[in-house]
Coordinates of C-alpha atoms and ligand atoms in Angstrom, one line a residue:
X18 CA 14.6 -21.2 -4.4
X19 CA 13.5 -23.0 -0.8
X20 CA 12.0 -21.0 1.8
X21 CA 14.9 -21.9 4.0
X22 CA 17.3 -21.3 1.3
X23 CA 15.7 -18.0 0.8
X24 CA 15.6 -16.9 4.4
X25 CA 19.8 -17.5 4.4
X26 CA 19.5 -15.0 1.1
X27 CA 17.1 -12.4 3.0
X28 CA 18.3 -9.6 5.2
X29 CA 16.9 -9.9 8.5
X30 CA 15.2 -6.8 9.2
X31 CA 12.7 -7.2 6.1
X32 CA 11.6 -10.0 7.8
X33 CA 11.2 -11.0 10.6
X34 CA 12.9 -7.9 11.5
X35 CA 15.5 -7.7 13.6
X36 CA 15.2 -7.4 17.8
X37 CA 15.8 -3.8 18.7
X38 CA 15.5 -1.8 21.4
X39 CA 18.2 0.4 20.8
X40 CA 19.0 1.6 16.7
X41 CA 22.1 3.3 15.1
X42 CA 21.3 4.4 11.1
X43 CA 24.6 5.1 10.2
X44 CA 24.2 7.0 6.6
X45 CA 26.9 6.6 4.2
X46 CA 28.2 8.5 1.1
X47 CA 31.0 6.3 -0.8
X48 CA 34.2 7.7 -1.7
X49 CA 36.4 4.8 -3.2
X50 CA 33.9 2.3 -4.8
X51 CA 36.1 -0.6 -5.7
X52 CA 37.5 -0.3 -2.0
X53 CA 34.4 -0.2 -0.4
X54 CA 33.2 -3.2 -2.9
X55 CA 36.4 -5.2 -1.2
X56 CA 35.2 -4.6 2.3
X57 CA 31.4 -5.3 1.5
X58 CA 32.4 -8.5 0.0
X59 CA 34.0 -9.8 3.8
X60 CA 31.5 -7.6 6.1
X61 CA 28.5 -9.5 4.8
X62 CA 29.5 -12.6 5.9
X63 CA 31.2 -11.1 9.4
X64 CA 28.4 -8.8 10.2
X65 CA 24.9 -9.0 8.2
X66 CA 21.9 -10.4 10.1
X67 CA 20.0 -12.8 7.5
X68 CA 16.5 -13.9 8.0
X69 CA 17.7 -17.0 9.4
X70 CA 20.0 -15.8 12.1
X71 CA 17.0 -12.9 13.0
X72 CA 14.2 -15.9 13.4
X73 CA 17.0 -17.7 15.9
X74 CA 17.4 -14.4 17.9
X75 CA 13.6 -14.3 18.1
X76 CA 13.6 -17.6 19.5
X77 CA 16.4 -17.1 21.8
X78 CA 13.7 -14.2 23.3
X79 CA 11.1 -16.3 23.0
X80 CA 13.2 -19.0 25.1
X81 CA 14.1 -16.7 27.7
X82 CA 10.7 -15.2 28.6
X83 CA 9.3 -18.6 29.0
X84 CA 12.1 -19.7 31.2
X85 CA 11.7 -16.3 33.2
X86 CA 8.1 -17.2 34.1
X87 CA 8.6 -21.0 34.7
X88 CA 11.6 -19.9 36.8
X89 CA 9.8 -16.4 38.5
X90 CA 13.3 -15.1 37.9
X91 CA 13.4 -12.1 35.8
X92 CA 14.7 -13.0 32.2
X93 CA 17.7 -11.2 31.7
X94 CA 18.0 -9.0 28.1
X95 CA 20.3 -11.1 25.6
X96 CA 22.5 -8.9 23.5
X97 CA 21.3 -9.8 19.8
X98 CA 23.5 -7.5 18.0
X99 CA 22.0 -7.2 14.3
X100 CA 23.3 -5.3 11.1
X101 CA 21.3 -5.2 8.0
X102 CA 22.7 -2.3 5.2
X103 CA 20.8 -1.2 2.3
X104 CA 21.7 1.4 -1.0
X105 CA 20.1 4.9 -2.4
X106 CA 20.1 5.4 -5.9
X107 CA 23.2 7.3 -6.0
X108 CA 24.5 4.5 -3.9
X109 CA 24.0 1.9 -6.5
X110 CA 25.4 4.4 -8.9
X111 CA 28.3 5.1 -7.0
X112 CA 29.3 1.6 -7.6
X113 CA 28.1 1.7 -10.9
X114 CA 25.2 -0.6 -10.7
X115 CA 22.8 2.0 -11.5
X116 CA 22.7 4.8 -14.4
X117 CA 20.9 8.3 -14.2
X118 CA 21.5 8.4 -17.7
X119 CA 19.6 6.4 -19.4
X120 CA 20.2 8.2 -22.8
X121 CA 23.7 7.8 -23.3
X122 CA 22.7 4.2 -22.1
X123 CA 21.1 3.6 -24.7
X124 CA 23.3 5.0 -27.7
X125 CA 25.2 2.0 -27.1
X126 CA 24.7 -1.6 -27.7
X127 CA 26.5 -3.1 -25.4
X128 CA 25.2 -0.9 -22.4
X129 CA 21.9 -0.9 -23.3
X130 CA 21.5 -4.8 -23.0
X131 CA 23.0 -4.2 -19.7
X132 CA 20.7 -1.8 -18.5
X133 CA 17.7 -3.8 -19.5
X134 CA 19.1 -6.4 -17.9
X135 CA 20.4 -5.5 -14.6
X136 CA 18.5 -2.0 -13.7
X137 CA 16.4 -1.7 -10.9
X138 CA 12.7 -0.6 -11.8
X139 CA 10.9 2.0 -10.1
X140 CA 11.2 6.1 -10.6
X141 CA 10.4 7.0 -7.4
X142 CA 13.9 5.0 -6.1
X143 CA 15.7 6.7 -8.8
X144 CA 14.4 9.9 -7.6
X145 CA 14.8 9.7 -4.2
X146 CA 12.5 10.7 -1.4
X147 CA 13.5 14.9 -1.7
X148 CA 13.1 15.4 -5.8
X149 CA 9.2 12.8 -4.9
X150 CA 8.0 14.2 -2.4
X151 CA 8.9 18.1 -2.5
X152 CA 9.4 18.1 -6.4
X153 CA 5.4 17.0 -6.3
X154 CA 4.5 19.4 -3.1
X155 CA 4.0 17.0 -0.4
X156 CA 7.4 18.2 1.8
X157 CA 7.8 21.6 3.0
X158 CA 11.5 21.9 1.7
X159 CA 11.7 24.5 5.2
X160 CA 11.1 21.5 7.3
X161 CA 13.3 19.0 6.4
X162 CA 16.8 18.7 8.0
X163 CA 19.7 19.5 6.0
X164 CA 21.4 16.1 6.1
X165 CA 17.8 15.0 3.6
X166 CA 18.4 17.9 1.5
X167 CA 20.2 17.8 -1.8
X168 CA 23.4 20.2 -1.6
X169 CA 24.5 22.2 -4.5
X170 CA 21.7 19.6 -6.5
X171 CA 23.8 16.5 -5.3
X172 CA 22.1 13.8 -2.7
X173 CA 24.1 13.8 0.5
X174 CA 23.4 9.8 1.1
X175 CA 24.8 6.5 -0.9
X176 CA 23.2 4.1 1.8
X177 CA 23.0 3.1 5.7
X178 CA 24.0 1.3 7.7
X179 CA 21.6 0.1 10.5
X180 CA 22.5 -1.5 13.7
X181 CA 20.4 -2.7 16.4
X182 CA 20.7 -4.0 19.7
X183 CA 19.0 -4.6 23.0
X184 CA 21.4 -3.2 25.4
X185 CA 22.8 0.4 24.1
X186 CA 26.5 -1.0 25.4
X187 CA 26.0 -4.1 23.0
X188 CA 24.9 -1.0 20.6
X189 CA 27.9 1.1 20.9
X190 CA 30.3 -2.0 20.8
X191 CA 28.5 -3.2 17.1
X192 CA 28.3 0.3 15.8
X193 CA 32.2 0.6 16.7
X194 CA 33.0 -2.7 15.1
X195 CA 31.0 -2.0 11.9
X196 CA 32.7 1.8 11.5
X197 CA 36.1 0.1 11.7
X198 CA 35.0 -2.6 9.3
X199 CA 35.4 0.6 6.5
X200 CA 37.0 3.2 8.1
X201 CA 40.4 1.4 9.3
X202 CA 43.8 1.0 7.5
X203 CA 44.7 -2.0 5.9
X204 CA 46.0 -4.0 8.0
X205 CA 44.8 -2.9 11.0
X206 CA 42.7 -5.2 12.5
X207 CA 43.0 -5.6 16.4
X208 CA 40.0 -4.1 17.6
X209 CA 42.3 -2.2 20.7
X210 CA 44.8 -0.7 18.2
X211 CA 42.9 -0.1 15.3
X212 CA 44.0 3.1 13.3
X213 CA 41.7 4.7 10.9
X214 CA 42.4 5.2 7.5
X215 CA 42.9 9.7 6.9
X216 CA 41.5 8.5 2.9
X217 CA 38.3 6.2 4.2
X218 CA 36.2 4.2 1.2
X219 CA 33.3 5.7 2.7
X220 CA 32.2 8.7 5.6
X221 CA 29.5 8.6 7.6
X222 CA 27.9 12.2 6.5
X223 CA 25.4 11.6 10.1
X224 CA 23.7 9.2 11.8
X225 CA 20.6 9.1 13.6
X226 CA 19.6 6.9 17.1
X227 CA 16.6 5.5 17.5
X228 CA 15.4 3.9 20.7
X229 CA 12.2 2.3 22.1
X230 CA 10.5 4.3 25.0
X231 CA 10.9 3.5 28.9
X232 CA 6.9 2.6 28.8
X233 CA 7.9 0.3 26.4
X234 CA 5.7 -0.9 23.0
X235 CA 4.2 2.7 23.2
X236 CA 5.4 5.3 20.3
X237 CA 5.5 8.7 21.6
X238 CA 1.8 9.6 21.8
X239 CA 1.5 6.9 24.0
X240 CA 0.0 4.4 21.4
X241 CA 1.1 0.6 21.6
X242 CA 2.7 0.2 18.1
X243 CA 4.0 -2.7 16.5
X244 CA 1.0 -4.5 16.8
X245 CA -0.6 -5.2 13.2
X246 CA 2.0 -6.3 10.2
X247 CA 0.9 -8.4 7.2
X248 CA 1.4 -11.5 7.3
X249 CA 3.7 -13.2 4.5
X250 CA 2.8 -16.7 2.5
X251 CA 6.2 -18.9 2.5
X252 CA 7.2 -16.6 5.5
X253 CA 4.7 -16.6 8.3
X254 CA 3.7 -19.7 9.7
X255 CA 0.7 -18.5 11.6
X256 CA -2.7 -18.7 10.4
X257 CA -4.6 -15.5 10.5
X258 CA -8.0 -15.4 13.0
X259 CA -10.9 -15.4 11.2
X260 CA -11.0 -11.4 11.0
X261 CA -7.6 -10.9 10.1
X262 CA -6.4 -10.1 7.1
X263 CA -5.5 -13.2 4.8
X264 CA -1.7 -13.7 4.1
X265 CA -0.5 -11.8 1.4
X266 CA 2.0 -12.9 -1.2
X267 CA 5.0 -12.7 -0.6
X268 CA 6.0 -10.3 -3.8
X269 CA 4.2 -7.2 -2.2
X270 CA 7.3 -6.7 0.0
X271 CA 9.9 -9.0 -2.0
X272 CA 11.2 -8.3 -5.8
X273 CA 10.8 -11.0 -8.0
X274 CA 8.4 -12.9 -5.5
X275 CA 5.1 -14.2 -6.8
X276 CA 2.6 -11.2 -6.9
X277 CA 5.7 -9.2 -7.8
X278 CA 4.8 -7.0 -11.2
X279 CA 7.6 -5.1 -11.3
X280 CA 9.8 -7.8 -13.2
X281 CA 12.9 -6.4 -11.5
X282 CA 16.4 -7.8 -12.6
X283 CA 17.3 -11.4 -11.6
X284 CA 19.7 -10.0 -9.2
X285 CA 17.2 -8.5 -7.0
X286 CA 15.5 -11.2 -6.2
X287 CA 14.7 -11.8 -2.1
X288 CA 15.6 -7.6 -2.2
X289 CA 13.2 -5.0 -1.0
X290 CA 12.3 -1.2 -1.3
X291 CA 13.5 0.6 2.4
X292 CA 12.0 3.7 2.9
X293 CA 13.4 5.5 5.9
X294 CA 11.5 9.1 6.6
X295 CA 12.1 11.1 9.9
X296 CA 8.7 12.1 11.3
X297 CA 8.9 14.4 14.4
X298 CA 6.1 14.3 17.1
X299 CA 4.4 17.1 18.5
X300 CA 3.6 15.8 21.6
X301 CA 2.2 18.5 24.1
X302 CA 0.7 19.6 20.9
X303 CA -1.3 16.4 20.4
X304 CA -2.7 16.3 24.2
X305 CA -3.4 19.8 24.1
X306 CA -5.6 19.4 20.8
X307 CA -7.2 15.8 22.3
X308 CA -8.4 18.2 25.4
X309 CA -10.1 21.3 23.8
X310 CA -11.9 19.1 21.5
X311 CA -12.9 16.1 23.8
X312 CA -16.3 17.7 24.1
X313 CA -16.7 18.1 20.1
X314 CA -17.3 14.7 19.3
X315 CA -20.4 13.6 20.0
X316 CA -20.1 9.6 21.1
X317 CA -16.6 11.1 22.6
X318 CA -18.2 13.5 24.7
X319 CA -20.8 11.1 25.9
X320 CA -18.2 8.7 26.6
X321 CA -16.6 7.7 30.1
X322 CA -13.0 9.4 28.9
X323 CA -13.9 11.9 26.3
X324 CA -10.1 12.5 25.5
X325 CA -9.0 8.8 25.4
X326 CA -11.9 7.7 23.5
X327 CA -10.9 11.2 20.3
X328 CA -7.2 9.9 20.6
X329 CA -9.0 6.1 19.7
X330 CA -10.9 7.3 17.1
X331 CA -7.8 9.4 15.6
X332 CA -5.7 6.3 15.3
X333 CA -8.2 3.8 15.0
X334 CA -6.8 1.7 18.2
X335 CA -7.2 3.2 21.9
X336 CA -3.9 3.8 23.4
X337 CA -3.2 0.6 24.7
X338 CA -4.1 -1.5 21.4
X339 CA -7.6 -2.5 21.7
X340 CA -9.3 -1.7 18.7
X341 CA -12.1 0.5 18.1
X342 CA -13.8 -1.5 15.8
X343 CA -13.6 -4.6 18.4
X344 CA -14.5 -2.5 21.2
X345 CA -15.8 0.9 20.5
X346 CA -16.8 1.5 24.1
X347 CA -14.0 0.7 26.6
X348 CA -10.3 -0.1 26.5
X349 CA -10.9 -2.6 29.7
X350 CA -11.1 -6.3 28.3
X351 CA -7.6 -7.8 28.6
X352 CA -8.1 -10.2 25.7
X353 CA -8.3 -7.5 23.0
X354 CA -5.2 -5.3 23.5
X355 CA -3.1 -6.7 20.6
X356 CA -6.2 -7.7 18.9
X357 CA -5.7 -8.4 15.1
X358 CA -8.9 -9.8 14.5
X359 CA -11.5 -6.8 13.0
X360 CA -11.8 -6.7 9.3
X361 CA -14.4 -2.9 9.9
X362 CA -17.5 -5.0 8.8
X363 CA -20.3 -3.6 7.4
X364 CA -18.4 -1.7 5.7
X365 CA -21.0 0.9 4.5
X366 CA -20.7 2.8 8.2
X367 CA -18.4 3.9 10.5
X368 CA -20.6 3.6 13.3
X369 CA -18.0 2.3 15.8
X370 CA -14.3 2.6 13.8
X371 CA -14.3 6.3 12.1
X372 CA -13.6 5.6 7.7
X373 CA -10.3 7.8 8.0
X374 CA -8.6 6.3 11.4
X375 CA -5.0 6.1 10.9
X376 CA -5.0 2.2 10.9
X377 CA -7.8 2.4 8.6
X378 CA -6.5 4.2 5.9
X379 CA -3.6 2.6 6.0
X380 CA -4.6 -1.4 5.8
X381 CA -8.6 -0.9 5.0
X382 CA -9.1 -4.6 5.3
X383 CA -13.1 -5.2 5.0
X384 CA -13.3 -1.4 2.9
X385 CA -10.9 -3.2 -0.4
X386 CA -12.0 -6.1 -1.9
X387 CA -8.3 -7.3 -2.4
X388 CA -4.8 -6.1 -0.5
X389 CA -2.9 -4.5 -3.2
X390 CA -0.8 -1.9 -1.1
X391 CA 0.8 -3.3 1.9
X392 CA 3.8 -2.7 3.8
X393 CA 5.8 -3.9 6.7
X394 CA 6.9 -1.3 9.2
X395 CA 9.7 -1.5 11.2
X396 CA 10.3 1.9 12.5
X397 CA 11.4 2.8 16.2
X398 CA 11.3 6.2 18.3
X399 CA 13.3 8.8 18.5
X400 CA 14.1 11.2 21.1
X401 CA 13.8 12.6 24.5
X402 CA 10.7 12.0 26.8
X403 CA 8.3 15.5 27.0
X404 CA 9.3 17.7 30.2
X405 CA 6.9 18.6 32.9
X406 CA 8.2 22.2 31.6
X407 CA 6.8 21.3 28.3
X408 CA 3.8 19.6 29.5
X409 CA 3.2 22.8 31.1
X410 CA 3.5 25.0 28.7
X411 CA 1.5 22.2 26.5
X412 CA 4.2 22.9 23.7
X413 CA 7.3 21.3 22.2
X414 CA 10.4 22.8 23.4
X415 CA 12.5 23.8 20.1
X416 CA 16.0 21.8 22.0
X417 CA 13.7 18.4 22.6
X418 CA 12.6 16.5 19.6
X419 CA 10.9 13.5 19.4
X420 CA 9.4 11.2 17.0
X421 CA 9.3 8.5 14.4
X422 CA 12.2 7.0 12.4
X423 CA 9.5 5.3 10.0
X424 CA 11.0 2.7 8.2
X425 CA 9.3 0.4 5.7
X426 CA 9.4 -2.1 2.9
X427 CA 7.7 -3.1 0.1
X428 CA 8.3 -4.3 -3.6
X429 CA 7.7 -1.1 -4.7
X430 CA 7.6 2.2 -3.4
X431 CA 5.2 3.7 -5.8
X432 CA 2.9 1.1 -4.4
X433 CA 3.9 1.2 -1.1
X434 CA 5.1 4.2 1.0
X435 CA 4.2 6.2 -1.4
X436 CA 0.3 5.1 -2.5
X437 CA -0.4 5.0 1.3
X438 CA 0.7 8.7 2.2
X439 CA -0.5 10.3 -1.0
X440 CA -3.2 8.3 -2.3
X441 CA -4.7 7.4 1.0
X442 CA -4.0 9.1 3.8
X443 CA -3.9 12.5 2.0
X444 CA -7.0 11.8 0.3
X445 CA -10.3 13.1 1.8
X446 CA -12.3 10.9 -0.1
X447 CA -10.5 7.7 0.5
X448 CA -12.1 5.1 1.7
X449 CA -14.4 5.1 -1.5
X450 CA -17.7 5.5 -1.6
X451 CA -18.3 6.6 1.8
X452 CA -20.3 9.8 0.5
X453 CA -23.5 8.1 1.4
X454 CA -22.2 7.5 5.1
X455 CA -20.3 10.5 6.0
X456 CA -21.4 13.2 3.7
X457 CA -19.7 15.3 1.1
X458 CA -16.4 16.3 2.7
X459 CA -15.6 12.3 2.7
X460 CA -13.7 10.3 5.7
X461 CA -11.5 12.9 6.2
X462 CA -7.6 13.0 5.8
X463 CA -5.3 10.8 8.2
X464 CA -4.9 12.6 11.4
X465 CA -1.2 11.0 12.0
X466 CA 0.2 11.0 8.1
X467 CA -1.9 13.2 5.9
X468 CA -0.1 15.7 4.2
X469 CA -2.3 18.7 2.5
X470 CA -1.4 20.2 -0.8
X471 CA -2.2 23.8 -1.2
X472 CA -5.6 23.2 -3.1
X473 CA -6.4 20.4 -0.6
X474 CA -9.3 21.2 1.8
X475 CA -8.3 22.1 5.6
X476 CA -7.8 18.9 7.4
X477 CA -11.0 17.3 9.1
X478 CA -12.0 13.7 9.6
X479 CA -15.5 12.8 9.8
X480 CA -16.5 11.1 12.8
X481 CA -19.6 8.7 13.9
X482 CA -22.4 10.7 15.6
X483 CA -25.4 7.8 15.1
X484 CA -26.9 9.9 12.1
X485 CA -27.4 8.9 8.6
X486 CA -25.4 10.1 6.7
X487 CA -23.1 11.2 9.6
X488 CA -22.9 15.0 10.4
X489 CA -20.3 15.2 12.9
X490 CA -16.7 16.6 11.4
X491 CA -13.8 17.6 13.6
X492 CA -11.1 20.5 12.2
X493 CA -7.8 18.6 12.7
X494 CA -4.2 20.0 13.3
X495 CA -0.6 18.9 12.1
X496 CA 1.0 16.9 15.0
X497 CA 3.7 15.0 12.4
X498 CA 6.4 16.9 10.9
X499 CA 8.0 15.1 8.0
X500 CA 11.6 16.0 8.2
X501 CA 13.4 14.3 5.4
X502 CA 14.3 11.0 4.7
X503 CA 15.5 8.9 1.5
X504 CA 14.2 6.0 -0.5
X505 CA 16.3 2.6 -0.6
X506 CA 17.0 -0.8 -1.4
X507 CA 17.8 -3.7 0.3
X508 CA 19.8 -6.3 -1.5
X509 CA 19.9 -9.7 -0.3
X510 CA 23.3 -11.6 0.5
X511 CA 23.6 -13.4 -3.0
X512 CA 23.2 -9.4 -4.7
X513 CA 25.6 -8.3 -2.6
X514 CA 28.8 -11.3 -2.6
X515 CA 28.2 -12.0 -6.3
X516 CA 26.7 -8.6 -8.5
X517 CA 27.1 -5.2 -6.2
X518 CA 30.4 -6.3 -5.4
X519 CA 31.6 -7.3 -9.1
X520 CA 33.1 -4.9 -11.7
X521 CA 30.9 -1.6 -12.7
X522 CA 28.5 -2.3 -15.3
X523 CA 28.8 1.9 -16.6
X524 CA 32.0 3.8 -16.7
X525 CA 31.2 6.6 -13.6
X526 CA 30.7 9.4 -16.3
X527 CA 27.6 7.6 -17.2
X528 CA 26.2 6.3 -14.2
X529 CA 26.4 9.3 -12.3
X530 CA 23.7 11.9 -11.7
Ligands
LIG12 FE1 1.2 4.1 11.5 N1 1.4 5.5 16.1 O1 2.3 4.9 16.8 O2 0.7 6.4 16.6 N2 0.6 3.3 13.2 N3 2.1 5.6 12.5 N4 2.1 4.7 9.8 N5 0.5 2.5 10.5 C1 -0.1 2.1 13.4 O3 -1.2 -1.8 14.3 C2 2.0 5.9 13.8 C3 2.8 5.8 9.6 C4 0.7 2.2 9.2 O4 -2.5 -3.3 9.8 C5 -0.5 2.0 14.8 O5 0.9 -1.8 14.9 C6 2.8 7.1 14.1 C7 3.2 6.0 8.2 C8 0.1 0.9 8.9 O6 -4.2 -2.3 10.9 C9 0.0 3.0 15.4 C10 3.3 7.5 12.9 C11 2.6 5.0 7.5 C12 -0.4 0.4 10.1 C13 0.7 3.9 14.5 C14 2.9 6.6 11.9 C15 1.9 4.2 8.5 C16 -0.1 1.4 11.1 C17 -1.4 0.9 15.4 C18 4.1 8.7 12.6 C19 2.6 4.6 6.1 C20 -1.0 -1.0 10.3 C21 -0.5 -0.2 15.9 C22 4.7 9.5 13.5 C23 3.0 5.4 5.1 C24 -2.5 -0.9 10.1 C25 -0.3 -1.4 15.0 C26 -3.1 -2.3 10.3 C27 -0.5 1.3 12.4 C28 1.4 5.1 14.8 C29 3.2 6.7 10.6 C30 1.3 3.0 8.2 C31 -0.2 3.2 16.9 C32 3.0 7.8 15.4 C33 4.1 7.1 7.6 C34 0.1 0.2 7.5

């Protein structure tokens, strides 16, 4: 298939992502299947956002801003409206496109065929993100919200629904439309009488808002986020600086792209892996920590801003993008604060960019000899704006939470989401081979995503102090609360008008949990 054809086929927010300042995830359980299959069939063409129609919303902003300095006059926000929807497991299931029972599958011919044919790979998606992650010890089961949780051993999600916009009236106005799109009677289709249906195809178990901060780019401990995504051969035009990380094929994010191993059923193809996981902030937490231990990090303490220069090393990036490895010293130089172009060379020290700094860990660049786990990230805050009452107190207040609705995509989840929280940033020893140049304990664990097992060591990250093999270690607390979330997939526009939407392949007794 063409690049352009494919970009028609692709749902916008996997790439190039769709504008947003202002996000609705509207979670779905299904209740009628073939009803809800009827009113995917027309929604996809009335309301998705495709690749396509995101790249000409980017260009519309792109447009604007350039009139707006020519001009002087302020460029005024454009609407750009965009709906991309993806399914759970039990989703797929639901409409019988997916069997948790493989075994009685398999005792017949005719099914069996079928499910080699046409199931999607990957046991983690099956799963879902509660039996992965708290099944193997990761999530404190406590901690997650109820909505995430299983009830009575059944998953409480099918799928979501994600709308963005710019302007939260252009928000409210979409999210509106796209309820009615399932919820309304038949015939009822003037938006200003519409009457919804008392037996729905679907209901909307909860949703969740996400929206970007008043200091706008920065995430909620005052990082500039959004900076560094991987580039995508066929997709991305732009060449990468000589520092940044080569393109990478296109089949780390996309099923049944080149680089894709996970020989996924033809009607995935141009699909991709969602993972959506709620991670609250402690804020006042986090600034509290950064200020009692300014002075226990040697090149920190020596520094000009002790605590901005521990919050640089944590993440890898100072707060307003530069990165460490670019500019160890000083956040000042203009030039560098969306800088892309580091690859952590030599790779044997950490003398300026600390082994386990969150941006580090998570896209090693000079540390791997290939890219083999990649994602793209397309997450948004969450949340109200910390108090002077809880700045203060220098603790969360249990009413106001904030944080991350991280959202990501890749061809496979195991490889993915999943490789990067467990393998990597929950791993003391990863980078590799670092013993020689930080010491026993290893890099350290991921200040911002690490999770600890109960065998685990307490968390620390190793930081440079100009020794050899470096000496200094900091004892680090938990400032990200994984509160649930739920593994999905996002099928493109073909997957959806001509297989999702098309008769079961399983009776329901079989393709249910
Ligand atoms: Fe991270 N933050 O805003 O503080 N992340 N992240 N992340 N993250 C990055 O380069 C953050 C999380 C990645 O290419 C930056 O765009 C927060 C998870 C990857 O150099 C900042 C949370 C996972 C990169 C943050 C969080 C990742 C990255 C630098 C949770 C994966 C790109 C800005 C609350 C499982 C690395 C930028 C690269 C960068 C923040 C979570 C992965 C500032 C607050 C769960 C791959």
């Amino acid at each position: 298939m063409s690049w352009v054809a494919r970009k028609a086929n692709i749902q916008g927010d996997v790439w190039p992502g769709l504008p947003k300042r202002f996000q609705t995830f509207l979670f779905f359980k299904i209740r009628k299947p073939d009803e809800f299959k009827t009113r995917l069939r027309s929604f996809v063409d009335e309301h998705i956002t495709t690749a396509q129609e995101a790249c000409d919303m980017k260009n519309q902003i792109l447009a604007a801003k350039t009139k707006a300095k020519d001009s002087g006059v302020p460029a005024k926000i454009l609407p750009l409206p965009g709906v991309n929807i993806a399914f759970a497991s039990t989703g797929l299931a639901a409409l019988g496109k997916f069997t948790f029972n493989e075994a009685a599958v398999k005792k017949d011919r005719n099914l069996s065929k079928i499910f080699k044919k046409n199931q999607l790979r990957g046991g983690l998606f099956g799963k879902g993100m509660y039996d992965d992650l708290v099944g193997e010890g990761w999530d404190e089961p406590k901690e997650l919200r109820s909505q995430f949780k299983p009830s009575a051993g059944k998953r409480l999600i099918d799928g979501v629904l994600m709308v963005t916009a710019s302007r939260a009236e252009d928000l409210r106005y979409k999210v509106l439309r796209v309820k009615e799109h399932f919820l309304k009677e038949p015939g009822s289709d003037d938006p200003d009488t519409v009457r919804y249906s008392n037996d729905p195809c679907l209901e909307f178990p909860f949703t969740s808002q996400g929206r970007t901060r008043p200091e706008k780019g920065k995430e909620h401990f005052g990082f500039e986020d959004g900076i560094s995504q991987p580039l995508i051969e066929g997709l991305d035009e732009v060449a990468p600086k000589d520092k940044e990380p080569k393109a990478v094929k296109s089949g780390l994010i996309f099923a049944r792209h080149d680089g894709d191993p996970m020989n996924q059923p033809e009607w995935a193809e141009d699909g991709s892996f969602l993972v959506i996981r709620d991670l609250q902030q402690l804020v006042p937490e986090f600034e509290k920590w950064l200020e009692d231990n300014k002075h226990n990090a040697p090149f920190a303490a020596d520094s000009d801003d002790p605590k901005e220069k521990l919050a640089a090393y944590l993440m890898g990036r100072w707060r307003n993008g530069t990165p460490v490895d670019e500019s160890p010293h000083h956040d000042k130089d203009p030039n560098l604060f969306r800088s892309n172009n580091f690859d952590f060379h030599p790779v044997d020290k950490h003398d300026k960019c600390p082994f386990a700094a969150h941006i580090r860990k998570m896209r090693p660049r000079g540390d791997l000899n290939h890219d083999h786990a990649v994602i793209i990230r397309r997450g948004i805050s969450y949340g109200d704006e910390v108090t002077p009452e809880e700045k203060a107190a220098q603790k969360s207040s249990e009413e106001k939470e904030r944080g991350l609705m991280f959202v990501c995509y890749q061809s496979d989840i195991r490889n993915g989401f999943n490789f990067l929280t467990t393998r990597w940033a929950s791993n003391h020893h990863f980078p590799d081979r670092k013993a020689n140049f930080v010491g026993e304990h290893g890099p350290g664990i991921d200040a911002i995503v690490g999770q600890r097992l109960n065998h685990h060591p307490e968390r620390s990250i190793g930081l440079p102090d100009g020794k050899h093999p470096t000496e200094a270690r900091i004892g680090l607390d938990r400032w990200v609360i994984p509160r649930g979330g739920e593994y999905f997939f996002t099928p493109s526009i073909k997957a959806m008008k001509e297989y999702l939407t098309g008769p079961p392949d399983y009776p329901p007794e079989l393709a249910g949990p």
